[in-house]
Amino acid sequence: MGWRGAGLFLVMICLLGLVGFVQSWPLAFTILNLCLISAILSLGVNIQWGYAGLLNVGVMGFVALGGMAGIVVSMPPVTEAVQAGGGGILLALLIALVTAGAVWAAARALGGRLRMLAVTVILIAGAFLARSVFDPAVEAIEAVDSARTGFLGGLGLPILFSWIVGGIFAAGAAWMIGKVSLGLRSDYLAIATLGISEIIIAILKNEDWLTRGVKNVTGIPRPVPYEVDLQDAPYLIDLADRWGMSIVDVASVAVKLCYAGLFLAVLLIVLWLSERALHSPWGRMMRAIRDNEVAAEAMGKDVTARHLQVFVLGSAVLGVAGAMLTTLDGQFTPASYQPLRFTFLIWVMVIVGGSGNNWGAVLGGFVVWFFWVEAEPIGLWLMDLMTSGLAEDSALREHLLKSAAHMRLMTMGAILLLVLRFAPRGLIPER
Amino acid sequence: METLNALALLGNFLIVPGITYGCQLALGALGITLIYGILRFSNFAHGETMAFGTMVVILVTWGLQGMGVSLGPLPTALLALPFGIAASVALLLLTDRYVYKFYRTQRSTPVIYLIASIGVMFLYNGLIRFIIGPNDQQFSDGSRFIIKAREFKQMTGLDEGLAIKTTQGITLVVTVVLVIALFWFLSRTRAGKSMRAYSDNEDLALLSGIDPDRVVMIAWCLTAALATIAGTLYGLDKSFKPFTYLQILLPIFAAAIVGGLGSPVGAIAGGFVIAFSEVAVTFAYRKVFGYMGYEVDGLMQLLSTDYKFAVSFAILVIVLLVKPTGLFAGKSF
């Protein structure tokens, strides 16, 4: 990492401390927790973009899939709904699988016109058959106390398991996308990932039986104690007295510290694995492929297979981070997945931090998230200062103040363009 | 009679909307494919270019309406189109000068252009929201229908009406005119021929004295015009909301790839393939079956409209699996 990197990390810690002193300590730790998750997301994108030069425009989709794992693993099962429609859903999935198998077999066995015809007929027949089982099942599930549940629920396991399951979900989706679009022009992966991420979000928003859709799932079990319980703990009351802080703040900080510990552990594991991978023969091969695909292929490397491998690995990391995010929020809100926040912000983190360098990606995650959160107070303050010469009720002043929120979009675009052009190697350049 | 009713029903909800949407996608995909042919990258900022051009058209339309100018039965927006085109030409040329030109001289890989175009997309997006805001804007005026459903019923005595909106008629006419003009330009004029040459083989074109800066400039100008017109037609037909122009990017890309990136004929074909598949797959066939003499329960809909962009994605995947070069491969321009 070197002195420069260490210095930058130190500055980052000081900035977080500053927020603690100037604004409040619970806020500082909220930012820290999201910085840690952002760093993991950023590592995931760095594995794809930094190691292999693969452009993932659908980061959001993989994060959301990971987030869904949070529900599937940890929510208690809704027994009534499972009895009402669980079998139907399973049967529909089975029909879909059989249809896919039949299409595959038909595509292999037949040729020419007949193949097109057979595939179309099987697809349409399969779709109608599956829907005829699926629709009543969904209706039955969604009818079960729809104001409170109306979905299948989950497995009722501790939520920490979802971090692994989320990684597996995301890796599975990535494998399918990669299988289709890798090995073709680089643009195709970008467009395919853009498409799959939008479809994943659409599914999460509309399939109420799975995720309750836009009704959101709240009250997801936590891996750490609740603030209310901690507020009665004698040692915390004692601490609060000694530091002169309110017990509410101390309890909130304590909970956030628990999360921070968990997240830091994951971050360190992912970072350690990434560093090991990058400096192994495998990592050197990946970079060789990135820098000159033709030469690497001539040396006997299977470029497409390696790309698929690295794409799946990176997406798995994204899925893990997505599950962690749901864990931290304690709720799953499909509508909150926006490309700006979950795809492009992560890219800016990687590019600002230094693509190809794991420490750079981590630093980028911290720095960019910090300014993303603090940009609003800073921006509002700036706008207020700049327009202070105008009259209090001036229409221009009002428009500018109201539009300050849209400045984020422009700022992200401008940062991306400026860094890409003037400092393409980022804060901590690749060695 | 029943068959005619079924046909009218299909015409009203499937064929007319399909043609209109196909035209809009085709114009959008032409812009993508032109930039791909000349600059060799997928321009993610294209949707926002459409939105920007449309925004200027809307602002000028409001100005014209305020001055009492109107085109009678036609929407005033048609008068405002030249202003929108001029504004987006200026915007794209400025963007090229300050963003893409640098990477051209560096001979960067397409991926770098792609990332830059996403940065540009955000700049435009912010700019649009800053100026006109994120909300829905209505700017269509003039008469709403060419044929009303009721008139059609009276004319033919059928139970099902067939309505054609003015905007749908305009979309078709404008697209036909524009496509003819574009193909005439590409195949007959000197500038168009030099573009085709440049797209086919850059080095050979440079050797024969074609000025690359000029070719790139013309490509951006054409793209700006196509994007503004496509965006305005889409906005007139549905309504203008900055967010929808972000969503339309996926079907447009799918159209361009299905037809074969870099091939204008392909872009048009791809636009119609995507549009008709999308409309046909999300259409509920229950009433059609009813007229054909089969009473069925359920909507007989393959996919709910919530997933309509999954259709373009599915087609994209199929094309990538079966024929990655698209329907009209090898024919660049």
mmCIF file of N, CA and C in Angstrom, chain A residues 300-378:
data_model
loop_
_atom_site.group_PDB
_atom_site.id
_atom_site.type_symbol
_atom_site.label_atom_id
_atom_site.label_comp_id
_atom_site.label_asym_id
_atom_site.label_seq_id
_atom_site.Cartn_x
_atom_site.Cartn_y
_atom_site.Cartn_z
ATOM 1 N N GLY A 300 -1.922 -19.686 -24.906
ATOM 2 C CA GLY A 300 -2.699 -20.871 -24.528
ATOM 3 C C GLY A 300 -3.667 -20.656 -23.390
ATOM 4 N N LYS A 301 -3.936 -19.368 -23.026
ATOM 5 C CA LYS A 301 -4.909 -19.113 -21.965
ATOM 6 C C LYS A 301 -6.316 -19.088 -22.556
ATOM 7 N N ASP A 302 -7.247 -19.718 -21.848
ATOM 8 C CA ASP A 302 -8.637 -19.712 -22.297
ATOM 9 C C ASP A 302 -9.288 -18.423 -21.778
ATOM 10 N N VAL A 303 -9.265 -17.383 -22.622
ATOM 11 C CA VAL A 303 -9.666 -16.050 -22.175
ATOM 12 C C VAL A 303 -11.128 -16.035 -21.711
ATOM 13 N N THR A 304 -12.016 -16.637 -22.504
ATOM 14 C CA THR A 304 -13.437 -16.582 -22.159
ATOM 15 C C THR A 304 -13.707 -17.277 -20.826
ATOM 16 N N ALA A 305 -13.088 -18.439 -20.612
ATOM 17 C CA ALA A 305 -13.315 -19.171 -19.369
ATOM 18 C C ALA A 305 -12.782 -18.381 -18.176
ATOM 19 N N ARG A 306 -11.614 -17.754 -18.328
ATOM 20 C CA ARG A 306 -11.062 -16.958 -17.226
ATOM 21 C C ARG A 306 -11.936 -15.748 -16.937
ATOM 22 N N HIS A 307 -12.453 -15.124 -18.011
ATOM 23 C CA HIS A 307 -13.343 -13.984 -17.828
ATOM 24 C C HIS A 307 -14.595 -14.411 -17.068
ATOM 25 N N LEU A 308 -15.141 -15.565 -17.450
ATOM 26 C CA LEU A 308 -16.349 -16.055 -16.782
ATOM 27 C C LEU A 308 -16.062 -16.267 -15.298
ATOM 28 N N GLN A 309 -14.904 -16.865 -15.024
ATOM 29 C CA GLN A 309 -14.512 -17.151 -13.647
ATOM 30 C C GLN A 309 -14.429 -15.863 -12.822
ATOM 31 N N VAL A 310 -13.749 -14.874 -13.360
ATOM 32 C CA VAL A 310 -13.524 -13.652 -12.598
ATOM 33 C C VAL A 310 -14.834 -12.859 -12.475
ATOM 34 N N PHE A 311 -15.677 -12.955 -13.478
ATOM 35 C CA PHE A 311 -16.963 -12.252 -13.427
ATOM 36 C C PHE A 311 -17.846 -12.851 -12.337
ATOM 37 N N VAL A 312 -17.865 -14.183 -12.256
ATOM 38 C CA VAL A 312 -18.674 -14.854 -11.236
ATOM 39 C C VAL A 312 -18.140 -14.534 -9.845
ATOM 40 N N LEU A 313 -16.811 -14.557 -9.692
ATOM 41 C CA LEU A 313 -16.217 -14.260 -8.383
ATOM 42 C C LEU A 313 -16.571 -12.850 -7.924
ATOM 43 N N GLY A 314 -16.400 -11.898 -8.829
ATOM 44 C CA GLY A 314 -16.696 -10.507 -8.478
ATOM 45 C C GLY A 314 -18.154 -10.336 -8.099
ATOM 46 N N SER A 315 -19.043 -10.976 -8.868
ATOM 47 C CA SER A 315 -20.471 -10.844 -8.577
ATOM 48 C C SER A 315 -20.814 -11.479 -7.235
ATOM 49 N N ALA A 316 -20.132 -12.568 -6.894
ATOM 50 C CA ALA A 316 -20.388 -13.203 -5.599
ATOM 51 C C ALA A 316 -20.076 -12.221 -4.474
ATOM 52 N N VAL A 317 -18.982 -11.493 -4.607
ATOM 53 C CA VAL A 317 -18.631 -10.500 -3.585
ATOM 54 C C VAL A 317 -19.721 -9.430 -3.506
ATOM 55 N N LEU A 318 -20.225 -9.021 -4.673
ATOM 56 C CA LEU A 318 -21.307 -8.029 -4.692
ATOM 57 C C LEU A 318 -22.541 -8.572 -3.966
ATOM 58 N N GLY A 319 -22.840 -9.861 -4.191
ATOM 59 C CA GLY A 319 -24.000 -10.465 -3.542
ATOM 60 C C GLY A 319 -23.846 -10.499 -2.026
ATOM 61 N N VAL A 320 -22.642 -10.836 -1.574
ATOM 62 C CA VAL A 320 -22.380 -10.860 -0.126
ATOM 63 C C VAL A 320 -22.638 -9.467 0.449
ATOM 64 N N ALA A 321 -22.104 -8.450 -0.221
ATOM 65 C CA ALA A 321 -22.284 -7.083 0.272
ATOM 66 C C ALA A 321 -23.757 -6.697 0.258
ATOM 67 N N GLY A 322 -24.490 -7.184 -0.753
ATOM 68 C CA GLY A 322 -25.918 -6.875 -0.819
ATOM 69 C C GLY A 322 -26.661 -7.448 0.379
ATOM 70 N N ALA A 323 -26.317 -8.688 0.752
ATOM 71 C CA ALA A 323 -26.960 -9.305 1.907
ATOM 72 C C ALA A 323 -26.598 -8.550 3.186
ATOM 73 N N MET A 324 -25.354 -8.085 3.266
ATOM 74 C CA MET A 324 -24.932 -7.331 4.445
ATOM 75 C C MET A 324 -25.725 -6.038 4.566
ATOM 76 N N LEU A 325 -26.004 -5.431 3.416
ATOM 77 C CA LEU A 325 -26.753 -4.179 3.403
ATOM 78 C C LEU A 325 -28.164 -4.385 3.942
ATOM 79 N N THR A 326 -28.807 -5.493 3.505
ATOM 80 C CA THR A 326 -30.144 -5.800 4.024
ATOM 81 C C THR A 326 -30.077 -6.049 5.521
ATOM 82 N N THR A 327 -29.013 -6.737 5.957
ATOM 83 C CA THR A 327 -28.848 -7.009 7.383
ATOM 84 C C THR A 327 -28.769 -5.703 8.164
ATOM 85 N N LEU A 328 -27.992 -4.761 7.646
ATOM 86 C CA LEU A 328 -27.810 -3.485 8.340
ATOM 87 C C LEU A 328 -29.119 -2.695 8.380
ATOM 88 N N ASP A 329 -29.829 -2.683 7.237
ATOM 89 C CA ASP A 329 -31.071 -1.905 7.173
ATOM 90 C C ASP A 329 -32.181 -2.537 8.006
ATOM 91 N N GLY A 330 -32.159 -3.875 8.129
ATOM 92 C CA GLY A 330 -33.237 -4.558 8.823
ATOM 93 C C GLY A 330 -34.506 -4.612 8.007
ATOM 94 N N GLN A 331 -34.412 -4.218 6.738
ATOM 95 C CA GLN A 331 -35.600 -4.277 5.870
ATOM 96 C C GLN A 331 -35.154 -4.428 4.426
ATOM 97 N N PHE A 332 -36.098 -4.865 3.572
ATOM 98 C CA PHE A 332 -35.786 -5.057 2.158
ATOM 99 C C PHE A 332 -36.781 -4.234 1.350
ATOM 100 N N THR A 333 -36.295 -3.210 0.668
ATOM 101 C CA THR A 333 -37.163 -2.308 -0.091
ATOM 102 C C THR A 333 -36.710 -2.287 -1.543
ATOM 103 N N PRO A 334 -37.381 -3.087 -2.402
ATOM 104 C CA PRO A 334 -36.945 -3.185 -3.797
ATOM 105 C C PRO A 334 -36.881 -1.833 -4.503
ATOM 106 N N ALA A 335 -37.773 -0.901 -4.123
ATOM 107 C CA ALA A 335 -37.793 0.373 -4.839
ATOM 108 C C ALA A 335 -36.558 1.209 -4.556
ATOM 109 N N SER A 336 -35.816 0.853 -3.495
ATOM 110 C CA SER A 336 -34.659 1.689 -3.160
ATOM 111 C C SER A 336 -33.444 1.372 -4.020
ATOM 112 N N TYR A 337 -33.521 0.324 -4.842
ATOM 113 C CA TYR A 337 -32.370 0.005 -5.681
ATOM 114 C C TYR A 337 -32.366 0.891 -6.920
ATOM 115 N N GLN A 338 -31.485 1.868 -6.916
ATOM 116 C CA GLN A 338 -31.380 2.805 -8.041
ATOM 117 C C GLN A 338 -30.012 2.619 -8.679
ATOM 118 N N PRO A 339 -29.949 2.659 -10.021
ATOM 119 C CA PRO A 339 -28.652 2.461 -10.665
ATOM 120 C C PRO A 339 -27.598 3.476 -10.224
ATOM 121 N N LEU A 340 -28.013 4.701 -9.998
ATOM 122 C CA LEU A 340 -27.035 5.715 -9.613
ATOM 123 C C LEU A 340 -26.333 5.327 -8.319
ATOM 124 N N ARG A 341 -27.118 4.867 -7.363
ATOM 125 C CA ARG A 341 -26.584 4.572 -6.042
ATOM 126 C C ARG A 341 -25.862 3.227 -6.012
ATOM 127 N N PHE A 342 -26.374 2.240 -6.767
ATOM 128 C CA PHE A 342 -25.837 0.892 -6.616
ATOM 129 C C PHE A 342 -24.993 0.407 -7.780
ATOM 130 N N THR A 343 -24.939 1.162 -8.877
ATOM 131 C CA THR A 343 -24.031 0.749 -9.932
ATOM 132 C C THR A 343 -22.940 1.789 -10.129
ATOM 133 N N PHE A 344 -23.369 3.007 -10.420
ATOM 134 C CA PHE A 344 -22.381 3.986 -10.872
ATOM 135 C C PHE A 344 -21.582 4.548 -9.715
ATOM 136 N N LEU A 345 -22.222 4.678 -8.560
ATOM 137 C CA LEU A 345 -21.474 5.139 -7.396
ATOM 138 C C LEU A 345 -20.329 4.166 -7.102
ATOM 139 N N ILE A 346 -20.602 2.868 -7.235
ATOM 140 C CA ILE A 346 -19.581 1.866 -6.944
ATOM 141 C C ILE A 346 -18.429 1.977 -7.943
ATOM 142 N N TRP A 347 -18.779 2.214 -9.191
ATOM 143 C CA TRP A 347 -17.739 2.415 -10.196
ATOM 144 C C TRP A 347 -16.866 3.589 -9.878
ATOM 145 N N VAL A 348 -17.545 4.706 -9.493
ATOM 146 C CA VAL A 348 -16.767 5.901 -9.165
ATOM 147 C C VAL A 348 -15.808 5.573 -8.032
ATOM 148 N N MET A 349 -16.274 4.752 -7.067
ATOM 149 C CA MET A 349 -15.397 4.355 -5.961
ATOM 150 C C MET A 349 -14.146 3.666 -6.494
ATOM 151 N N VAL A 350 -14.359 2.717 -7.412
ATOM 152 C CA VAL A 350 -13.220 1.942 -7.913
ATOM 153 C C VAL A 350 -12.283 2.834 -8.712
ATOM 154 N N ILE A 351 -12.865 3.669 -9.577
ATOM 155 C CA ILE A 351 -12.019 4.459 -10.465
ATOM 156 C C ILE A 351 -11.290 5.551 -9.683
ATOM 157 N N VAL A 352 -11.991 6.164 -8.726
ATOM 158 C CA VAL A 352 -11.326 7.186 -7.904
ATOM 159 C C VAL A 352 -10.249 6.537 -7.041
ATOM 160 N N GLY A 353 -10.566 5.382 -6.462
ATOM 161 C CA GLY A 353 -9.612 4.730 -5.569
ATOM 162 C C GLY A 353 -8.389 4.229 -6.307
ATOM 163 N N GLY A 354 -8.572 3.707 -7.494
ATOM 164 C CA GLY A 354 -7.454 3.161 -8.243
ATOM 165 C C GLY A 354 -7.773 1.776 -8.741
ATOM 166 N N SER A 355 -8.233 1.666 -10.001
ATOM 167 C CA SER A 355 -8.644 0.355 -10.491
ATOM 168 C C SER A 355 -7.448 -0.582 -10.558
ATOM 169 N N GLY A 356 -7.684 -1.809 -10.166
ATOM 170 C CA GLY A 356 -6.623 -2.812 -10.208
ATOM 171 C C GLY A 356 -5.888 -2.922 -8.883
ATOM 172 N N ASN A 357 -6.131 -1.972 -7.961
ATOM 173 C CA ASN A 357 -5.479 -2.019 -6.670
ATOM 174 C C ASN A 357 -6.529 -2.217 -5.580
ATOM 175 N N ASN A 358 -6.404 -3.316 -4.821
ATOM 176 C CA ASN A 358 -7.429 -3.626 -3.825
ATOM 177 C C ASN A 358 -7.509 -2.560 -2.736
ATOM 178 N N TRP A 359 -6.331 -2.090 -2.269
ATOM 179 C CA TRP A 359 -6.339 -1.053 -1.232
ATOM 180 C C TRP A 359 -6.984 0.204 -1.780
ATOM 181 N N GLY A 360 -6.704 0.477 -3.051
ATOM 182 C CA GLY A 360 -7.293 1.651 -3.695
ATOM 183 C C GLY A 360 -8.806 1.540 -3.721
ATOM 184 N N ALA A 361 -9.302 0.341 -4.064
ATOM 185 C CA ALA A 361 -10.750 0.152 -4.132
ATOM 186 C C ALA A 361 -11.374 0.385 -2.750
ATOM 187 N N VAL A 362 -10.717 -0.134 -1.714
ATOM 188 C CA VAL A 362 -11.245 0.042 -0.353
ATOM 189 C C VAL A 362 -11.267 1.527 0.009
ATOM 190 N N LEU A 363 -10.158 2.203 -0.266
ATOM 191 C CA LEU A 363 -10.088 3.633 0.036
ATOM 192 C C LEU A 363 -11.154 4.394 -0.748
ATOM 193 N N GLY A 364 -11.294 4.017 -2.030
ATOM 194 C CA GLY A 364 -12.313 4.660 -2.865
ATOM 195 C C GLY A 364 -13.696 4.496 -2.251
ATOM 196 N N GLY A 365 -13.994 3.284 -1.757
ATOM 197 C CA GLY A 365 -15.279 3.037 -1.115
ATOM 198 C C GLY A 365 -15.497 3.988 0.054
ATOM 199 N N PHE A 366 -14.468 4.164 0.876
ATOM 200 C CA PHE A 366 -14.580 5.058 2.039
ATOM 201 C C PHE A 366 -14.775 6.508 1.602
ATOM 202 N N VAL A 367 -13.868 6.977 0.746
ATOM 203 C CA VAL A 367 -13.855 8.404 0.382
ATOM 204 C C VAL A 367 -15.150 8.781 -0.316
ATOM 205 N N VAL A 368 -15.522 7.979 -1.349
ATOM 206 C CA VAL A 368 -16.676 8.365 -2.153
ATOM 207 C C VAL A 368 -17.958 8.279 -1.335
ATOM 208 N N TRP A 369 -18.082 7.233 -0.496
ATOM 209 C CA TRP A 369 -19.302 7.157 0.314
ATOM 210 C C TRP A 369 -19.379 8.337 1.276
ATOM 211 N N PHE A 370 -18.238 8.672 1.871
ATOM 212 C CA PHE A 370 -18.212 9.774 2.828
ATOM 213 C C PHE A 370 -18.723 11.060 2.169
ATOM 214 N N PHE A 371 -18.194 11.354 0.975
ATOM 215 C CA PHE A 371 -18.605 12.608 0.343
ATOM 216 C C PHE A 371 -20.004 12.527 -0.247
ATOM 217 N N TRP A 372 -20.416 11.305 -0.599
ATOM 218 C CA TRP A 372 -21.798 11.113 -1.088
ATOM 219 C C TRP A 372 -22.781 11.515 0.006
ATOM 220 N N VAL A 373 -22.482 11.093 1.256
ATOM 221 C CA VAL A 373 -23.376 11.417 2.365
ATOM 222 C C VAL A 373 -23.249 12.879 2.752
ATOM 223 N N GLU A 374 -22.020 13.347 2.805
ATOM 224 C CA GLU A 374 -21.798 14.697 3.309
ATOM 225 C C GLU A 374 -22.010 15.761 2.230
ATOM 226 N N ALA A 375 -22.188 15.314 0.951
ATOM 227 C CA ALA A 375 -22.335 16.291 -0.132
ATOM 228 C C ALA A 375 -23.589 17.123 0.049
ATOM 229 N N GLU A 376 -24.643 16.475 0.588
ATOM 230 C CA GLU A 376 -25.898 17.203 0.688
ATOM 231 C C GLU A 376 -25.794 18.380 1.653
ATOM 232 N N PRO A 377 -25.342 18.141 2.905
ATOM 233 C CA PRO A 377 -25.185 19.308 3.780
ATOM 234 C C PRO A 377 -24.208 20.333 3.197
ATOM 235 N N ILE A 378 -23.075 19.840 2.626
ATOM 236 C CA ILE A 378 -22.096 20.779 2.080
ATOM 237 C C ILE A 378 -22.709 21.547 0.907
#
